PDB file of C-alpha atoms in Angstrom:
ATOM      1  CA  UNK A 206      -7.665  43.332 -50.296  1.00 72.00           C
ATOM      2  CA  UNK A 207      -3.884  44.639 -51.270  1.00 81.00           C
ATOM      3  CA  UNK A 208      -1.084  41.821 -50.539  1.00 82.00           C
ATOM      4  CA  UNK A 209       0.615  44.616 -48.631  1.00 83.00           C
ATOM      5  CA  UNK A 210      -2.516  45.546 -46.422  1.00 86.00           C
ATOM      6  CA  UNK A 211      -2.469  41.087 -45.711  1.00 86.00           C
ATOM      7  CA  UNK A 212       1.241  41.562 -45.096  1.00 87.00           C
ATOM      8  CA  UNK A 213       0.586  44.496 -42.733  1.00 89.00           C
ATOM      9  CA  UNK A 214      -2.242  42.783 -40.667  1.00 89.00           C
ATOM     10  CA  UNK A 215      -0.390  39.407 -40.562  1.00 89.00           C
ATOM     11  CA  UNK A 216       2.916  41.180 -38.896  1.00 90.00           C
ATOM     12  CA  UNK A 217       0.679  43.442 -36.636  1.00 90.00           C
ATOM     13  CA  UNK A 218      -1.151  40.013 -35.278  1.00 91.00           C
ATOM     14  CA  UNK A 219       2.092  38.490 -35.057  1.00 92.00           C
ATOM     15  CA  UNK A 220       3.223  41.606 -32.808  1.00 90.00           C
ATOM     16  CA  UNK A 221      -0.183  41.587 -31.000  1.00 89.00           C
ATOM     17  CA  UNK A 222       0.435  37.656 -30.253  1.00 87.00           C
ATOM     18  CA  UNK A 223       4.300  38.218 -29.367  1.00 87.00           C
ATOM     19  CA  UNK A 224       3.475  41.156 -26.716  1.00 83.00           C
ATOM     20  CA  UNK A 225       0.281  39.198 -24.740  1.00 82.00           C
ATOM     21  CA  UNK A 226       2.338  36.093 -24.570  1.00 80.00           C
ATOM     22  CA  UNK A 227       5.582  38.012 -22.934  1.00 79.00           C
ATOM     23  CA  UNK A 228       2.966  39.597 -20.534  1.00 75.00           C
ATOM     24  CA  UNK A 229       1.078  36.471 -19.711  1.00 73.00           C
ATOM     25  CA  UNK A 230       4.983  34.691 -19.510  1.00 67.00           C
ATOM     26  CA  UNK A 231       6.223  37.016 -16.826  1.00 62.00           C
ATOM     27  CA  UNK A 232       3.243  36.458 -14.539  1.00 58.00           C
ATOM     28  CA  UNK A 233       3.680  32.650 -14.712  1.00 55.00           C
ATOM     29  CA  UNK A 234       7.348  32.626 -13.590  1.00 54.00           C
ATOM     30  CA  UNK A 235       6.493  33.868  -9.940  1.00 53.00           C
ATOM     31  CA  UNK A 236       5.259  30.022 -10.019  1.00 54.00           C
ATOM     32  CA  UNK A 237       8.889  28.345 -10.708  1.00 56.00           C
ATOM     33  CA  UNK A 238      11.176  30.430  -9.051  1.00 57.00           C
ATOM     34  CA  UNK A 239      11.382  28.948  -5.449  1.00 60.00           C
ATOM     35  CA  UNK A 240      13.983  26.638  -5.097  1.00 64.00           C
ATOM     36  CA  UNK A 241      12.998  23.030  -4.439  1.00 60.00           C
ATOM     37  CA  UNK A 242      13.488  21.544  -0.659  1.00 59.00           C
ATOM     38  CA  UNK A 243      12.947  24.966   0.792  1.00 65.00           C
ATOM     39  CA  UNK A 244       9.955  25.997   2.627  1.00 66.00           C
ATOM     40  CA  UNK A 245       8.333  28.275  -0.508  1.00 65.00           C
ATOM     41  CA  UNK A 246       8.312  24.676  -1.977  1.00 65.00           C
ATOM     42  CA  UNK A 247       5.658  22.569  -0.004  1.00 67.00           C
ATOM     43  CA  UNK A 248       6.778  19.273  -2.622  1.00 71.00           C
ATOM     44  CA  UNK A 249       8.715  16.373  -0.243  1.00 72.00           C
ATOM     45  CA  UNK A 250      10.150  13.231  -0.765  1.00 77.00           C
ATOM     46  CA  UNK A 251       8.610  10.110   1.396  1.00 81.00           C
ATOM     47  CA  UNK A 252      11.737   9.673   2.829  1.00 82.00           C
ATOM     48  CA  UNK A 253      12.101  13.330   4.444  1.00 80.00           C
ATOM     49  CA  UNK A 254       8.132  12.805   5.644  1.00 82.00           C
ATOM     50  CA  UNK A 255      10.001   9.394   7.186  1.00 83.00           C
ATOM     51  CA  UNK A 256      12.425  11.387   9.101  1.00 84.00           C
ATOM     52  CA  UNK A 257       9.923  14.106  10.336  1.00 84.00           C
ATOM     53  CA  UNK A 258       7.384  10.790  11.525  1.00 85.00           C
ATOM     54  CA  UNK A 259      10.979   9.697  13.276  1.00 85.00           C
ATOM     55  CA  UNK A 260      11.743  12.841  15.141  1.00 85.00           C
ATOM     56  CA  UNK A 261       7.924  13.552  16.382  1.00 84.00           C
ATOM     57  CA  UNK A 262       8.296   9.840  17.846  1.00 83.00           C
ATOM     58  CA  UNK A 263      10.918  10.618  19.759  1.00 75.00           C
ATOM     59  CA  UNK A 264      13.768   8.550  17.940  1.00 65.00           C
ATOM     60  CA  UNK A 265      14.264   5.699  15.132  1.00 54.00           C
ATOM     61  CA  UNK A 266      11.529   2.581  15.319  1.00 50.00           C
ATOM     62  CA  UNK A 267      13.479  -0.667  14.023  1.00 45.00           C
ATOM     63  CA  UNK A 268      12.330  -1.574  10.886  1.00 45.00           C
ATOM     64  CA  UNK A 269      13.239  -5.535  11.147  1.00 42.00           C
ATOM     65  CA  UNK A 270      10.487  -7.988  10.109  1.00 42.00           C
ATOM     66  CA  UNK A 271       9.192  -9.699  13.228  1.00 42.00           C
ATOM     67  CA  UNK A 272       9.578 -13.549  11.201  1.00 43.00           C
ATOM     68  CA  UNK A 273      12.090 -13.805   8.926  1.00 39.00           C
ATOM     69  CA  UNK A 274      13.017 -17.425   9.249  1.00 41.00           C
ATOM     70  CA  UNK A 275      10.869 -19.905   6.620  1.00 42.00           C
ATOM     71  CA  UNK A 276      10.039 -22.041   9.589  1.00 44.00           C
ATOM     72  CA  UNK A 277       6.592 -20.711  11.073  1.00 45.00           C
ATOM     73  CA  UNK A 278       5.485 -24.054  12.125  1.00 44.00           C
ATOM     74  CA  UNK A 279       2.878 -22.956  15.465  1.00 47.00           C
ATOM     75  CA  UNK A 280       3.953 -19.570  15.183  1.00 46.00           C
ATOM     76  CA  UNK A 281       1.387 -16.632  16.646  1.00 48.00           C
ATOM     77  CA  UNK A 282       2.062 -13.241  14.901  1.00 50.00           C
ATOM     78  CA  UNK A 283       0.568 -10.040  16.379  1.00 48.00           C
ATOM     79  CA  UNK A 284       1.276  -7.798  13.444  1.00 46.00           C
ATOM     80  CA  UNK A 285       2.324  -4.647  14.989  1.00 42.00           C
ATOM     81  CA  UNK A 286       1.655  -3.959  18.380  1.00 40.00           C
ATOM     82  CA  UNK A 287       3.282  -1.758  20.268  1.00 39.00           C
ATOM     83  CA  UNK A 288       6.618  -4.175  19.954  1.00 39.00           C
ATOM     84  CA  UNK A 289       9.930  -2.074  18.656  1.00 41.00           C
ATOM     85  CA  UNK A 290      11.845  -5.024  17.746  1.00 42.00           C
ATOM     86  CA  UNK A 291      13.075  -5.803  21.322  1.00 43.00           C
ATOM     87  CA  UNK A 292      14.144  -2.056  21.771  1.00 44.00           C
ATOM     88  CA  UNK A 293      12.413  -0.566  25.581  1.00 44.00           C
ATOM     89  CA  UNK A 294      14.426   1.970  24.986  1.00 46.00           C
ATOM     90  CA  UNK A 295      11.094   3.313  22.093  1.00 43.00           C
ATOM     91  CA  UNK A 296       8.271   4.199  22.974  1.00 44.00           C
ATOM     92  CA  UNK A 297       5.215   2.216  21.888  1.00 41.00           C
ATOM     93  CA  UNK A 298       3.628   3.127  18.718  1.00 38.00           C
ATOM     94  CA  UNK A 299       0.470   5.217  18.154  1.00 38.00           C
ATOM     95  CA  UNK A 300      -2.836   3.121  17.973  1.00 36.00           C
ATOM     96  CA  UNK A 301      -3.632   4.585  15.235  1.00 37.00           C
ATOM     97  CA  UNK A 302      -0.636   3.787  13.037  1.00 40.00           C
ATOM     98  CA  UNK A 303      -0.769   1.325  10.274  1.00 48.00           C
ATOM     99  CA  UNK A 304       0.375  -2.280  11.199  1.00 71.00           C
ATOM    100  CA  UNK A 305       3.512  -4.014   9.656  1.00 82.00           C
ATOM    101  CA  UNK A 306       3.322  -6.572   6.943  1.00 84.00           C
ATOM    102  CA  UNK A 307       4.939  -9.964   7.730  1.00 84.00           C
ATOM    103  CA  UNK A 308       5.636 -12.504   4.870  1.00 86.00           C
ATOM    104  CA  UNK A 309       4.636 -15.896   5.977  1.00 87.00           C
ATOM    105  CA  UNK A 310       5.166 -19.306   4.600  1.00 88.00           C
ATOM    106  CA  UNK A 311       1.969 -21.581   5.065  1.00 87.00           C
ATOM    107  CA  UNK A 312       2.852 -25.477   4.249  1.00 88.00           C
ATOM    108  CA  UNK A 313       0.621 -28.089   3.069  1.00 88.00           C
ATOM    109  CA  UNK A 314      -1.680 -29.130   6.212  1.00 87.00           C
ATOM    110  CA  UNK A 315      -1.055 -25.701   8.225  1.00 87.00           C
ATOM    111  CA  UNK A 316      -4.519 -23.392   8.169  1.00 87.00           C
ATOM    112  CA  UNK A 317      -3.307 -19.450   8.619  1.00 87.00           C
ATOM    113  CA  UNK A 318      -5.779 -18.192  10.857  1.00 87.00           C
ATOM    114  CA  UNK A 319      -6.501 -14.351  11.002  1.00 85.00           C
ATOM    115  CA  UNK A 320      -7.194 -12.703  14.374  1.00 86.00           C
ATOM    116  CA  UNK A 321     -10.260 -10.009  13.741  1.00 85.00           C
ATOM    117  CA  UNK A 322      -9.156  -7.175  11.495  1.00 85.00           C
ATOM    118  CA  UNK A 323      -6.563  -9.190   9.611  1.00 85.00           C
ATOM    119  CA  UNK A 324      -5.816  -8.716   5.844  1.00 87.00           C
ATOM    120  CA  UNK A 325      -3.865 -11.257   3.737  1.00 88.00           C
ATOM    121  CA  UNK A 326      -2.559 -11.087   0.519  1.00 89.00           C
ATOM    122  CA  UNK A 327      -1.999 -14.617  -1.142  1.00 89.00           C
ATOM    123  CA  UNK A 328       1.004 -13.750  -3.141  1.00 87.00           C
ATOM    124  CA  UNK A 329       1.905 -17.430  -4.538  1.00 86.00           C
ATOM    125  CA  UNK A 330       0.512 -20.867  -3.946  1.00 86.00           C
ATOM    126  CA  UNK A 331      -3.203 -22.151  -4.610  1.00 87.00           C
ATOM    127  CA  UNK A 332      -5.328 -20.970  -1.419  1.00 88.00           C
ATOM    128  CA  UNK A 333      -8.741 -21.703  -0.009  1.00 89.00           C
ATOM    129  CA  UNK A 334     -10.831 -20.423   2.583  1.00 87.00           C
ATOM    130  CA  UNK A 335     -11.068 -21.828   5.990  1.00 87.00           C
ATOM    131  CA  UNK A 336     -14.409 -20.783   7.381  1.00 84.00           C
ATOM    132  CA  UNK A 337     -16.619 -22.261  10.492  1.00 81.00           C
ATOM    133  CA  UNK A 338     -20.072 -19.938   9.523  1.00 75.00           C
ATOM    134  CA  UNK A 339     -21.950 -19.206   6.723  1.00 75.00           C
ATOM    135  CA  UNK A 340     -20.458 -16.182   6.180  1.00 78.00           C
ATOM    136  CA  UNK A 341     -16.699 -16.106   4.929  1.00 82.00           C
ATOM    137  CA  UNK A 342     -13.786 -13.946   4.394  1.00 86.00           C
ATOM    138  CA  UNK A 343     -14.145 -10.396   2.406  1.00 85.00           C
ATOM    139  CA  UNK A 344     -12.418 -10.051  -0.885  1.00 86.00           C
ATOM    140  CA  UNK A 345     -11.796  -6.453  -1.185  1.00 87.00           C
ATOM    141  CA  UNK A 346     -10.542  -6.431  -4.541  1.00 86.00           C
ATOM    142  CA  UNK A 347     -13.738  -8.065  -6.259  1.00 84.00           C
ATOM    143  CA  UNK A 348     -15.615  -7.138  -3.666  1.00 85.00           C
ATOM    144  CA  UNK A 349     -17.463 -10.340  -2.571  1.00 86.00           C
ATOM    145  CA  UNK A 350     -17.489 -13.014   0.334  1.00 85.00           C
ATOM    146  CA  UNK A 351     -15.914 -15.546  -0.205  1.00 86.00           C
ATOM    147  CA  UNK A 352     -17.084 -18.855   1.749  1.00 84.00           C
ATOM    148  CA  UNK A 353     -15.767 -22.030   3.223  1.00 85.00           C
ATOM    149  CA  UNK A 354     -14.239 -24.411   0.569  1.00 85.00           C
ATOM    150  CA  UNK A 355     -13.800 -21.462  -1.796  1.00 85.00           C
ATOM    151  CA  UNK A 356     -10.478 -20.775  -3.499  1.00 85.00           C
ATOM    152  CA  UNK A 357      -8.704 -17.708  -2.546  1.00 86.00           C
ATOM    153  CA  UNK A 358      -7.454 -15.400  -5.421  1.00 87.00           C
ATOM    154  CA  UNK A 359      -3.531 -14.850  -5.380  1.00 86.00           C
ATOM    155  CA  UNK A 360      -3.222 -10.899  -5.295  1.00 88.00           C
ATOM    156  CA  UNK A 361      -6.401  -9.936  -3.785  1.00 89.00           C
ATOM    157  CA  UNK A 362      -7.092  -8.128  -0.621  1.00 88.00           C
ATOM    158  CA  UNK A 363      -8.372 -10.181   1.593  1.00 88.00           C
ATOM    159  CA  UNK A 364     -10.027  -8.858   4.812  1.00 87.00           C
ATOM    160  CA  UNK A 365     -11.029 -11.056   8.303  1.00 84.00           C
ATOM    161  CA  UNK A 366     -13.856  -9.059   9.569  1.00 82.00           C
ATOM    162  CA  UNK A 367     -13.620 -12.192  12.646  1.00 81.00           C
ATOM    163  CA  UNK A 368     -11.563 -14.677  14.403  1.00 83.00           C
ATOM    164  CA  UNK A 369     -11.661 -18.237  13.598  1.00 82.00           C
ATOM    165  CA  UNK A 370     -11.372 -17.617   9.825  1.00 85.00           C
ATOM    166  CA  UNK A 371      -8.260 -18.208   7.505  1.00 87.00           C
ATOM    167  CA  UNK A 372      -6.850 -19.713   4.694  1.00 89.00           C
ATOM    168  CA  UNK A 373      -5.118 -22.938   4.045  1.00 87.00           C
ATOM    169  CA  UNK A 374      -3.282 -24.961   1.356  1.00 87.00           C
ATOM    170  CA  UNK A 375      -5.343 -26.216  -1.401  1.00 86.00           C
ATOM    171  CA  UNK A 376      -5.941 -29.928  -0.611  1.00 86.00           C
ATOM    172  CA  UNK A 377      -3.713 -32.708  -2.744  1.00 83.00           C
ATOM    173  CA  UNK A 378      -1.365 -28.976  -3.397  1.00 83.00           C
ATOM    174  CA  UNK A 379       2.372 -30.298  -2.512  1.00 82.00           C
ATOM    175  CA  UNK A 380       3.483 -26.537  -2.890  1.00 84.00           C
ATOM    176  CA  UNK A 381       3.845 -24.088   0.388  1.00 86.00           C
ATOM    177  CA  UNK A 382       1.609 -20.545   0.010  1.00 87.00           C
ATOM    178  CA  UNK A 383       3.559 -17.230   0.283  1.00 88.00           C
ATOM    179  CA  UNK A 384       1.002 -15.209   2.196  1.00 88.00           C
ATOM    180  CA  UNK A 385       1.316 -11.117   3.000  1.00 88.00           C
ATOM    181  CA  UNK A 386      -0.114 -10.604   6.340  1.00 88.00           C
ATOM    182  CA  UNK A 387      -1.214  -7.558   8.140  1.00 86.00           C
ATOM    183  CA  UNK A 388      -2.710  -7.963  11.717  1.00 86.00           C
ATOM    184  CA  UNK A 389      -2.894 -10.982  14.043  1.00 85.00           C
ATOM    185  CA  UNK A 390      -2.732 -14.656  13.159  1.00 85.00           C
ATOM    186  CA  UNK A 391      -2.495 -18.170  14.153  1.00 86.00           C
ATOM    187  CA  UNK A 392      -0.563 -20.292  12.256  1.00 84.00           C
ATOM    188  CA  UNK A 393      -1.630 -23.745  12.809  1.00 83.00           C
TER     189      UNK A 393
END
């Protein structure tokens, strides 16, 4: 073949390339025009999905912690139920909604006891499991049971399928656990 017939095909596939890219451009654009926020964008921030859950409730819910203080010597937490944070003025939340997490500080000696339902989170701290049957506490993350005696994992999910089951601080352990906890407990 000539160099000027290569020349001649090279710039007429160049062309050919150049005019199917320009037509396939033009139809992608209709995809990026809207302008974000608006309602031809369906994209939101969690905070705007926050404000719409607010309104549909009828107002703000308080978003204090229900025990804040490091002392929770014979405390009882509920988790979240119903309880706006001493407001009347709210109305209760919906069963269905998610419960709040409360941080709480078990010391050497106290068992945390999970009402049926509860999830922990061991954040810090050397755990084990408080248990009066033969079957224990679920570890979600691994996915096994963990049993009386056994130590519980710091970062794992932790589920109380029962009452009467917790955790407490490993014995001869001088340090306090840091425990995430979601649902009812007794802290003895």
């Amino acid at each position: 073949m000539k160099p000027y017939m290569k020349v001649s095909l090279a710039a007429l596939a160049i062309g050919v390339g150049v005019w199917v890219g320009s037509v396939y451009s033009n139809t992608a654009i209709g995809a990026g025009t809207s302008q974000p926020g608006t309602a031809d964008d369906p994209v939101v921030t969690k905070s705007y999905v926050d404000q719409q859950i607010q309104k549909a409730l009828g107002g703000g819910v308080s978003t204090g912690s229900g025990n804040s203080s490091g002392n929770n010597s014979g405390s009882t937490g509920t988790g979240n139920s119903g309880s706006t944070g001493g407001d009347t003025s709210l109305p209760p939340l919906v069963s269905g909604a998610s419960e709040a997490v409360e941080i709480v500080t078990v010391k050497p000696g106290q068992q945390l006891i999970g009402k049926s339902g509860a999830e922990f989170i061991v954040r810090s701290g050397k755990a084990v499991i408080v248990s009066e049957g033969t079957n224990g506490v679920a570890d979600l993350t691994d996915g096994i049971d963990l049993t009386n005696g056994q130590a519980a994992p710091t970062n794992h999910l932790l589920s109380f399928p029962r009452d009467g089951r917790g955790i407490t601080v490993l014995e001869g352990n001088k340090y306090s656990l840091t425990v995430m906890v979601r649902g009812g407990y007794t802290l003895k």
